[in-house]
Coordinates of C-alpha atoms in Angstrom, one line a residue:
X1 CA 109.4 99.0 107.3
X2 CA 113.2 98.5 107.9
X3 CA 113.4 96.7 104.5
X4 CA 111.5 99.4 102.7
X5 CA 113.6 102.2 104.1
X6 CA 116.8 100.2 103.3
X7 CA 115.5 100.0 99.6
X8 CA 114.9 103.7 99.4
X9 CA 118.4 104.5 100.7
X10 CA 119.8 102.0 98.0
X11 CA 117.8 103.8 95.4
X12 CA 119.0 107.2 96.4
X13 CA 122.6 106.0 96.3
X14 CA 122.5 105.2 92.6
X15 CA 124.5 107.8 90.7
X16 CA 122.9 109.9 88.1
X17 CA 124.7 109.5 84.8
X18 CA 124.4 112.4 82.5
X19 CA 122.6 112.1 79.1
X20 CA 124.9 111.8 76.2
X21 CA 123.1 111.0 73.0
X22 CA 121.7 107.7 73.9
X23 CA 118.5 108.5 72.1
X24 CA 120.1 107.8 68.7
X25 CA 121.0 104.4 69.8
X26 CA 117.6 103.6 71.2
X27 CA 115.4 105.1 68.6
X28 CA 114.5 102.3 66.3
X29 CA 111.5 104.1 64.9
X30 CA 113.3 107.0 63.1
X31 CA 112.4 106.9 59.4
X32 CA 110.5 104.1 57.8
X33 CA 111.5 100.6 57.3
X34 CA 111.0 99.1 53.9
X35 CA 110.8 95.7 55.6
X36 CA 110.4 95.3 59.4
X37 CA 113.6 94.2 61.2
X38 CA 113.8 90.6 62.3
X39 CA 114.7 89.6 65.8
X40 CA 118.4 89.1 64.9
X41 CA 118.6 92.7 63.4
X42 CA 119.2 96.1 65.0
X43 CA 115.8 98.1 65.5
X44 CA 113.6 95.1 66.0
X45 CA 111.0 95.5 68.8
X46 CA 108.1 93.2 70.2
X47 CA 105.6 94.0 72.8
X48 CA 105.2 91.5 75.8
X49 CA 101.8 90.3 76.7
X50 CA 101.1 90.1 80.5
X51 CA 100.1 86.8 81.9
X52 CA 96.4 86.3 81.7
X53 CA 94.7 86.5 85.2
X54 CA 91.0 86.1 85.2
X55 CA 89.0 87.5 88.1
X56 CA 86.0 85.1 89.0
X57 CA 83.4 86.2 91.5
X58 CA 81.6 83.3 93.1
X59 CA 77.9 84.4 94.1
X60 CA 75.3 82.6 96.1
X61 CA 71.9 84.1 96.9
X62 CA 73.2 87.5 95.7
X63 CA 76.3 87.5 97.9
X64 CA 79.9 87.2 96.9
X65 CA 80.9 84.1 98.8
X66 CA 84.6 84.1 97.4
X67 CA 86.9 85.3 94.6
X68 CA 89.0 83.1 92.5
X69 CA 92.0 84.4 90.4
X70 CA 92.7 81.9 87.6
X71 CA 96.3 82.4 86.4
X72 CA 97.1 81.0 82.9
X73 CA 100.9 81.0 82.1
X74 CA 100.8 80.1 78.5
X75 CA 104.4 81.0 78.2
X76 CA 105.3 78.2 80.7
X77 CA 103.7 75.1 79.0
X78 CA 100.1 76.0 80.0
X79 CA 100.8 75.8 83.9
X80 CA 98.0 77.4 85.9
X81 CA 97.1 78.5 89.3
X82 CA 93.7 78.9 90.9
X83 CA 94.1 81.2 93.9
X84 CA 91.1 81.1 96.2
X85 CA 90.2 84.4 98.1
X86 CA 87.6 84.2 100.9
X87 CA 84.5 86.3 100.9
X88 CA 85.5 87.4 104.3
X89 CA 88.5 89.0 103.4
X90 CA 88.6 92.5 104.7
X91 CA 90.1 95.4 102.6
X92 CA 89.8 99.1 103.4
X93 CA 87.4 98.3 106.3
X94 CA 84.8 96.3 104.3
X95 CA 84.5 92.6 103.5
X96 CA 84.5 91.3 99.9
X97 CA 81.1 89.6 100.7
X98 CA 79.6 93.1 101.5
X99 CA 80.5 94.5 98.0
X100 CA 79.1 93.9 94.5
X101 CA 81.0 91.3 92.5
X102 CA 82.4 94.0 90.3
X103 CA 83.6 96.1 93.3
X104 CA 85.0 93.1 95.1
X105 CA 87.1 92.2 92.1
X106 CA 88.2 95.8 91.6
X107 CA 89.4 96.3 95.1
X108 CA 91.2 93.0 95.0
X109 CA 93.0 93.9 91.9
X110 CA 94.1 97.2 93.3
X111 CA 95.3 95.8 96.6
X112 CA 97.4 93.1 94.8
X113 CA 98.6 95.6 92.2
X114 CA 97.6 93.0 89.6
X115 CA 95.7 93.6 86.3
X116 CA 92.8 91.3 85.6
X117 CA 92.4 90.3 81.9
X118 CA 88.8 89.6 82.3
X119 CA 86.3 89.1 85.0
X120 CA 83.4 86.6 85.5
X121 CA 80.5 86.5 87.7
X122 CA 79.5 82.9 88.7
X123 CA 76.0 82.8 90.1
X124 CA 73.5 80.2 89.2
X125 CA 73.3 81.7 85.7
X126 CA 77.0 82.0 85.2
X127 CA 77.6 78.4 86.3
X128 CA 75.0 77.2 83.7
X129 CA 76.9 78.9 81.0
X130 CA 80.2 77.5 82.1
X131 CA 79.3 74.0 83.1
X132 CA 76.6 73.1 80.7
X133 CA 75.5 69.5 81.5
X134 CA 78.8 68.6 83.3
X135 CA 78.4 66.8 86.6
X136 CA 81.0 66.3 89.2
X137 CA 81.1 63.6 91.7
X138 CA 82.7 64.7 95.0
X139 CA 83.0 64.0 98.7
X140 CA 81.5 66.8 100.8
X141 CA 83.2 67.2 104.1
X142 CA 80.0 68.8 105.6
X143 CA 76.4 69.3 104.9
X144 CA 74.8 72.1 103.0
X145 CA 71.1 73.3 103.3
X146 CA 68.7 74.4 100.6
X147 CA 66.8 77.7 100.7
X148 CA 64.0 76.1 102.9
X149 CA 66.4 74.6 105.4
X150 CA 66.2 71.0 104.0
X151 CA 69.3 69.0 103.1
X152 CA 70.9 70.1 99.7
X153 CA 74.1 68.2 100.3
X154 CA 74.9 65.6 102.9
X155 CA 78.4 64.5 104.2
X156 CA 80.1 62.2 101.7
X157 CA 79.4 61.4 98.1
X158 CA 77.5 64.3 96.3
X159 CA 77.0 65.5 92.7
X160 CA 77.6 69.1 91.9
X161 CA 76.2 70.6 88.7
X162 CA 75.4 74.1 87.5
X163 CA 72.1 74.2 89.6
X164 CA 73.8 73.7 92.9
X165 CA 77.4 74.8 92.3
X166 CA 77.1 78.3 94.0
X167 CA 75.6 76.6 97.1
X168 CA 78.3 74.0 97.3
X169 CA 81.1 76.6 96.9
X170 CA 79.6 79.4 99.1
X171 CA 77.2 78.0 101.7
X172 CA 78.6 77.0 105.0
X173 CA 77.2 74.1 107.1
X174 CA 74.5 75.1 109.6
X175 CA 76.3 77.1 112.4
X176 CA 79.7 77.1 110.8
X177 CA 81.8 80.2 109.9
X178 CA 81.6 81.4 106.3
X179 CA 85.2 80.6 105.7
X180 CA 84.6 77.0 106.5
X181 CA 83.5 76.6 102.8
X182 CA 87.3 76.7 101.7
X183 CA 87.7 72.9 101.6
X184 CA 84.6 72.6 99.3
X185 CA 86.0 75.2 97.0
X186 CA 89.3 73.3 96.7
X187 CA 87.5 70.1 95.9
X188 CA 85.5 71.8 93.1
X189 CA 88.2 73.9 91.4
X190 CA 90.5 70.8 91.4
X191 CA 87.8 69.0 89.8
X192 CA 87.2 71.7 87.1
X193 CA 90.9 71.6 86.4
X194 CA 91.1 67.9 86.3
X195 CA 88.0 67.5 84.1
X196 CA 87.1 70.9 82.4
X197 CA 83.7 71.5 81.1
X198 CA 83.2 71.1 77.4
X199 CA 81.1 74.3 76.8
X200 CA 81.9 77.1 74.6
X201 CA 82.2 79.6 77.4
X202 CA 85.4 81.6 77.9
X203 CA 86.1 80.1 81.2
X204 CA 85.6 76.6 80.0
X205 CA 88.2 77.4 77.3
X206 CA 90.5 78.9 80.0
X207 CA 90.3 75.6 81.9
X208 CA 90.8 73.4 79.0
X209 CA 93.8 75.2 78.1
X210 CA 95.5 74.4 81.4
X211 CA 97.8 71.4 82.0
X212 CA 96.1 69.6 84.7
X213 CA 99.4 67.8 85.7
X214 CA 101.1 71.1 86.5
X215 CA 98.4 73.3 87.6
X216 CA 97.5 74.0 91.2
X217 CA 94.8 75.3 93.6
X218 CA 95.9 77.5 96.4
X219 CA 94.8 79.9 99.1
X220 CA 95.5 83.5 99.1
X221 CA 98.1 84.1 101.9
X222 CA 96.5 85.8 104.9
X223 CA 97.8 86.7 108.5
X224 CA 94.5 86.0 110.0
X225 CA 91.6 84.0 108.9
X226 CA 88.9 84.5 111.5
X227 CA 86.6 86.2 112.4
X228 CA 87.6 88.2 109.1
X229 CA 90.5 87.4 106.8
X230 CA 93.5 89.8 106.7
X231 CA 95.8 89.8 103.7
X232 CA 99.5 89.1 104.1
X233 CA 100.9 91.6 101.8
X234 CA 104.4 90.3 101.7
X235 CA 103.4 86.6 101.1
X236 CA 100.9 87.6 98.4
X237 CA 103.4 89.6 96.4
X238 CA 105.8 86.6 96.8
X239 CA 103.0 84.3 95.5
X240 CA 102.3 86.7 92.6
X241 CA 106.2 86.5 91.6
X242 CA 106.1 82.8 91.7
X243 CA 102.8 82.0 89.8
X244 CA 102.4 84.9 87.6
X245 CA 104.9 84.7 84.8
X246 CA 104.6 88.4 83.4
X247 CA 102.4 90.5 86.1
X248 CA 101.0 93.8 85.0
X249 CA 99.8 96.4 87.4
X250 CA 96.2 97.3 88.0
X251 CA 97.0 100.9 86.8
X252 CA 100.2 102.3 85.2
X253 CA 102.7 102.9 87.8
X254 CA 101.6 100.1 90.2
X255 CA 104.6 98.0 89.1
X256 CA 107.9 99.4 87.7
X257 CA 107.3 99.1 83.9
X258 CA 110.5 97.9 82.0
X259 CA 111.6 97.8 78.3
X260 CA 114.6 95.5 77.6
X261 CA 116.8 96.1 74.7
X262 CA 119.9 94.4 73.5
X263 CA 123.0 96.4 72.2
X264 CA 125.1 93.2 71.5
X265 CA 122.9 91.1 69.1
X266 CA 123.8 87.9 71.3
X267 CA 121.7 87.8 74.5
X268 CA 118.5 85.7 75.0
X269 CA 116.0 88.6 75.5
X270 CA 113.1 86.3 76.4
X271 CA 115.0 84.6 79.4
X272 CA 116.1 88.1 80.5
X273 CA 112.5 89.3 80.5
X274 CA 111.3 86.3 82.4
X275 CA 113.9 86.8 85.1
X276 CA 113.1 90.6 85.4
X277 CA 109.2 89.8 85.5
X278 CA 109.9 87.3 88.2
X279 CA 110.9 90.2 90.4
X280 CA 107.4 91.6 90.3
X281 CA 108.2 94.1 87.5
X282 CA 106.0 94.7 84.4
X283 CA 108.0 93.9 81.4
X284 CA 106.2 95.7 78.5
X285 CA 108.6 95.5 75.5
X286 CA 111.8 93.6 74.3
X287 CA 113.8 94.4 71.3
X288 CA 117.2 95.4 69.9
X289 CA 118.8 98.8 70.0
X290 CA 119.2 100.7 66.7
X291 CA 122.7 99.6 66.5
X292 CA 124.8 96.9 68.1
X293 CA 127.6 98.7 69.6
X294 CA 128.6 96.3 72.4
X295 CA 128.6 99.0 75.0
X296 CA 128.0 98.3 78.7
X297 CA 124.7 97.4 80.3
X298 CA 122.8 100.6 81.5
X299 CA 119.4 101.6 82.9
X300 CA 117.6 104.7 81.5
X301 CA 115.0 106.1 83.8
X302 CA 112.5 108.9 82.8
X303 CA 112.8 112.0 84.9
X304 CA 109.2 111.6 85.8
X305 CA 110.3 108.8 88.2
X306 CA 112.5 111.0 90.2
X307 CA 110.9 112.1 93.4
X308 CA 110.9 115.8 94.6
X309 CA 113.8 114.8 97.0
X310 CA 115.8 113.5 94.2
X311 CA 115.3 109.9 95.0
X312 CA 114.2 107.0 92.7
X313 CA 111.7 104.2 93.3
X314 CA 113.0 101.4 95.4
X315 CA 112.1 99.0 92.7
X316 CA 114.8 100.7 90.5
X317 CA 117.5 100.0 93.0
X318 CA 116.4 96.4 93.1
X319 CA 116.5 96.2 89.4
X320 CA 120.0 97.9 89.2
X321 CA 121.4 95.5 91.9
X322 CA 119.9 92.4 90.0
X323 CA 121.6 93.5 86.7
X324 CA 124.8 94.0 88.4
X325 CA 125.2 97.6 87.1
X326 CA 125.2 101.1 88.9
X327 CA 124.9 102.8 85.6
X328 CA 121.6 104.7 85.7
X329 CA 121.0 107.5 83.2
X330 CA 118.1 109.9 84.0
X331 CA 116.2 111.1 80.9
X332 CA 115.2 114.6 81.3
X333 CA 113.5 114.8 78.0
X334 CA 110.9 112.2 78.9
X335 CA 108.5 113.8 81.4
X336 CA 105.3 111.8 80.8
X337 CA 106.6 108.2 80.4
X338 CA 107.0 105.8 83.4
X339 CA 109.0 103.2 81.5
X340 CA 112.4 102.2 82.4
X341 CA 114.7 101.0 79.5
X342 CA 117.3 98.5 80.4
X343 CA 120.0 98.3 77.7
X344 CA 121.8 94.8 77.8
X345 CA 125.4 95.3 77.0
X346 CA 128.6 93.2 76.6
X347 CA 129.2 93.0 80.3
X348 CA 125.9 91.3 81.1
X349 CA 125.8 87.7 82.4
X350 CA 122.4 86.1 82.6
X351 CA 123.7 83.7 85.3
X352 CA 124.3 86.6 87.6
X353 CA 120.6 87.9 87.3
X354 CA 119.2 87.4 90.6

C-alpha cells in the first residue's frame, strides 16, 4: 500500500502543460493519402498486436481441475510459456474448480488484467481433438485410479493419450490433496512442448509454433498453496511483464493504453514499444507524427484519465519517469478516449528507458 500511495503522489506531482496546437502535429489522418506513408515518412501508423495468450481449462469428470495459460511471443523468436494454475485457486470467495470452464477462465483473465486471445476446454473430447493418436511415455510420480477405483496409472512408466489425459492431469492419488497433481501437469505440458501433436487443431498449431529450446512450463505464483491456493498479485504481475511481450488488459482501462509516435524520424519505435510494454502497459499503436519537427519528448493524456481530485493514474507517473520527461499535456478535447500518446523527441535516449 505504501508503494501504491507513493506512485499516486508521484502522478499528482506531474505538471499539467497547456494544450498548444499539438493536434496538427499528431493528426496524420487529415485529408486523403494518394499513397500510404512508409515507416520512414511522416504520418505513418501501425497497430500493435498484443501477445497471444490462450486460456485452457483442463476438465476431468466435469470438474475444472486446472487452468493453463499458453503464452506465445511470436515477436521474440517463438518463445513460449505455459503457466499452470491450480483448480484450487480461490478468487472472489470461490475456487476455480467450483466454476464452469468459461467462468473460471473469465475470472482469471479479469484478476490478472490480461486478455485471452482464445479459450479451449480440454475434457476427454477436447484432448481427442488436440492429441489425435499421439501417445506420451512419462514417469508418473504417483498412482491414479479409474472411475471404478481400479488402477489407471501406476507409479513409474505410463503412457498418456487422449482417452486418459484428463485423469493424468487432474486426478489426485487416493487420499492426496487436489493440488498434488501439479507435478504430473508439469510432466505432461513439457512433453507437449517437446513433442507437439500433429493434429489440425488450433492448440496443436500453437504448440508446434513454439521453440521448445526457449519455452518453459511454470506455476502461477501464489502466497498459499493449501488448503486453497491464494494468488500473489505482485509476483503475478511481475511474471506477466517478464513472459508476455505485449500484454493487453481483459477490458479497456485494465492497463494503461499507449500510442507511441516519433517526431524525429530516427528512433527505433519497435524497441521503444517493447520497453514500454515490459512495464505492463498496453501498447496499441506506433507511428510517426505528421511532421518531423525534432521537438522534445512529451506525453499527451486524455482528460478522461484525470480523476475528480485532479490526480492522474499512477501508471502515468511510472511512464513519465521511465521516459525521463515531466512534460505531460492534458488533452481537454478528448473526453472518451483512454489512450495516452507518447511523442518521442530529439531529447530521448533509449538507453535511459527503464
